[in-house]
Amino acid sequence: MTDLHIRTATDDDWPAIWPFLRTIFAAGETYAVPVDVDEAPARAMWMLAPPGHTVVAERDGRIVGSAKTGPNREGPGAHVATASFAVDPSASGRGTGRALGEHVLRWARAEGFRSMQFNAVVETNVRAVALWRSLGFTVIGTAPEAFALPAGSYTGLHVMYRHL
């Protein structure tokens, strides 16, 4: 297996990001985004302008994941970072999510953020919850039944936090 390379995303990367991001959104299990979101609003949401930052993870010349990060809020909340992650389902289980998480944490520290907060981690996304816990995040609250699962049941949304 060739090493993973993480770099700043460019506009030219979008055609490689969109197919797996669309698949993840359409599954309706991990993002509070319409399952049928159109490409233009998805691109605007994912490909952030500064002070936001979007990266891609490449393995063997193929984009296998992406993350976006930046201030969680404007003004008095701008010292807290947030981030979102997407790994191509065909490339999962190979450390891409962990590498993206570690990269985003380093980036946020270097940019002067004091902490990082994830606003909506789906409670049943146990792999993501375990990964973020292993990277030092704690669940500071859960909104019960705040996320509708595709099968018609509901689950909680965690707010996860860590100091940088």
Coordinates of C-alpha atoms in Angstrom, one line a residue:
M1 CA 0.0 0.0 0.0
T2 CA 1.3 3.4 -1.0
D3 CA 1.4 6.1 1.7
L4 CA -1.4 8.5 1.9
H5 CA -0.8 12.1 0.9
I6 CA -2.9 14.9 2.2
R7 CA -2.9 18.3 0.4
T8 CA -5.0 21.4 -0.1
A9 CA -7.9 20.7 -2.4
T10 CA -8.2 22.6 -5.7
D11 CA -11.2 23.3 -7.9
D12 CA -9.9 20.5 -10.2
D13 CA -10.3 18.0 -7.4
W14 CA -14.1 18.4 -7.2
P15 CA -15.0 15.9 -9.9
A16 CA -13.1 13.2 -7.9
I17 CA -14.7 14.3 -4.5
W18 CA -18.3 14.6 -5.7
P19 CA -19.0 11.0 -6.5
F20 CA -18.1 9.6 -3.1
L21 CA -19.6 12.7 -1.3
R22 CA -22.8 12.2 -3.2
T23 CA -22.8 8.5 -2.2
I24 CA -22.3 9.3 1.5
F25 CA -25.0 12.0 1.4
A26 CA -27.5 9.8 -0.5
A27 CA -27.1 7.0 2.1
G28 CA -28.6 9.4 4.7
E29 CA -26.8 7.8 7.6
T30 CA -24.1 10.3 8.6
Y31 CA -24.8 13.8 7.4
A32 CA -27.6 16.2 8.1
V33 CA -27.8 17.1 4.4
P34 CA -30.7 16.3 2.0
V35 CA -30.1 12.9 0.5
D36 CA -30.8 14.3 -2.9
V37 CA -28.7 17.4 -2.6
D38 CA -27.7 18.9 -5.9
E39 CA -24.1 19.2 -6.9
A40 CA -23.8 23.0 -6.9
P41 CA -24.9 23.5 -3.2
A42 CA -22.8 20.5 -2.2
R43 CA -19.8 22.0 -3.8
A44 CA -20.4 25.4 -2.2
M45 CA -20.8 23.7 1.2
W46 CA -17.6 21.5 0.8
M47 CA -15.1 23.6 -1.1
L48 CA -14.5 26.4 1.4
A49 CA -12.9 29.8 0.8
P50 CA -10.6 31.2 3.5
P51 CA -10.7 31.2 6.5
G52 CA -12.0 27.8 5.7
H53 CA -9.8 25.1 4.3
T54 CA -10.5 21.9 2.3
V55 CA -8.1 19.1 1.8
V56 CA -8.0 15.8 -0.1
A57 CA -6.3 12.5 0.7
E58 CA -4.6 10.7 -2.1
R59 CA -3.5 7.2 -2.3
D60 CA -1.9 5.7 -5.5
G61 CA -2.8 8.9 -7.3
R62 CA -6.5 8.6 -6.5
I63 CA -8.5 10.9 -4.2
V64 CA -9.9 8.6 -1.5
G65 CA -11.1 11.2 1.0
S66 CA -11.6 14.8 1.8
A67 CA -12.1 17.1 4.8
K68 CA -13.2 20.7 5.3
T69 CA -12.4 22.8 8.3
G70 CA -12.5 26.3 9.5
P71 CA -14.2 28.5 12.2
N72 CA -17.2 26.9 13.8
R73 CA -18.9 30.3 14.1
E74 CA -18.2 33.9 13.2
G75 CA -17.2 36.7 15.5
P76 CA -16.8 35.7 19.2
G77 CA -16.9 32.0 18.3
A78 CA -14.3 32.1 15.5
H79 CA -11.5 30.8 17.8
V80 CA -13.2 27.4 17.8
A81 CA -12.7 25.2 14.7
T82 CA -15.0 22.6 13.2
A83 CA -14.5 20.0 10.5
S84 CA -16.3 17.5 8.3
F85 CA -14.9 14.4 6.8
A86 CA -15.7 12.1 3.9
V87 CA -13.9 8.9 2.9
D88 CA -14.7 7.1 -0.3
P89 CA -16.6 4.0 0.9
S90 CA -14.5 1.8 -1.5
A91 CA -11.4 2.9 0.4
S92 CA -12.6 2.8 4.0
G93 CA -10.8 0.9 6.7
R94 CA -7.4 1.9 5.6
G95 CA -6.6 4.8 8.0
T96 CA -7.8 7.6 5.7
G97 CA -10.3 9.1 8.3
R98 CA -7.7 9.0 11.0
A99 CA -5.1 10.7 8.8
L100 CA -7.5 13.4 7.8
G101 CA -8.5 13.9 11.4
E102 CA -4.9 14.3 12.6
H103 CA -4.2 16.6 9.7
V104 CA -7.1 18.9 10.4
L105 CA -6.2 19.0 14.1
R106 CA -2.6 20.1 13.2
W107 CA -3.9 22.6 10.8
A108 CA -6.3 24.1 13.3
R109 CA -3.5 24.4 16.0
A110 CA -1.2 26.1 13.5
E111 CA -3.9 28.5 12.5
G112 CA -4.4 29.6 16.2
F113 CA -7.7 27.9 17.0
R114 CA -8.1 27.1 20.7
S115 CA -10.4 24.1 20.3
M116 CA -12.4 22.0 17.8
Q117 CA -16.1 21.2 18.0
F118 CA -18.1 18.8 15.9
N119 CA -21.7 20.0 15.9
A120 CA -23.5 16.9 14.7
V121 CA -21.9 13.5 14.9
V122 CA -24.6 10.9 14.3
E123 CA -24.8 8.7 17.4
T124 CA -25.2 5.5 15.4
N125 CA -22.0 6.3 13.3
V126 CA -20.0 4.3 15.9
R127 CA -16.9 4.1 13.7
A128 CA -16.7 7.9 13.6
V129 CA -17.5 8.3 17.3
A130 CA -14.8 5.9 18.2
L131 CA -12.3 7.6 15.9
W132 CA -13.0 11.0 17.3
R133 CA -12.8 9.7 20.9
S134 CA -9.4 8.1 20.0
L135 CA -8.2 11.5 18.8
G136 CA -9.1 13.2 22.1
F137 CA -12.7 14.3 21.5
T138 CA -15.4 13.9 24.2
V139 CA -19.1 13.9 23.8
I140 CA -20.3 17.1 25.6
G141 CA -23.9 16.6 24.8
T142 CA -26.4 14.6 22.7
A143 CA -29.6 15.9 21.2
P144 CA -31.9 12.9 21.4
E145 CA -33.7 11.8 18.2
A146 CA -32.3 14.8 16.4
F147 CA -31.4 12.7 13.3
A148 CA -33.8 10.8 11.1
L149 CA -32.4 7.5 9.8
P150 CA -33.4 6.2 6.4
A151 CA -35.4 3.3 7.9
G152 CA -37.7 5.7 9.7
S153 CA -36.2 5.5 13.2
Y154 CA -34.4 8.3 15.0
T155 CA -31.0 8.7 16.7
G156 CA -29.1 11.3 18.6
L157 CA -26.6 13.9 17.4
H158 CA -23.5 14.2 19.5
V159 CA -21.6 17.5 20.0
M160 CA -18.0 16.4 20.3
Y161 CA -15.2 18.7 21.6
R162 CA -11.5 18.8 22.3
H163 CA -9.1 21.5 23.4
L164 CA -6.2 22.1 21.0

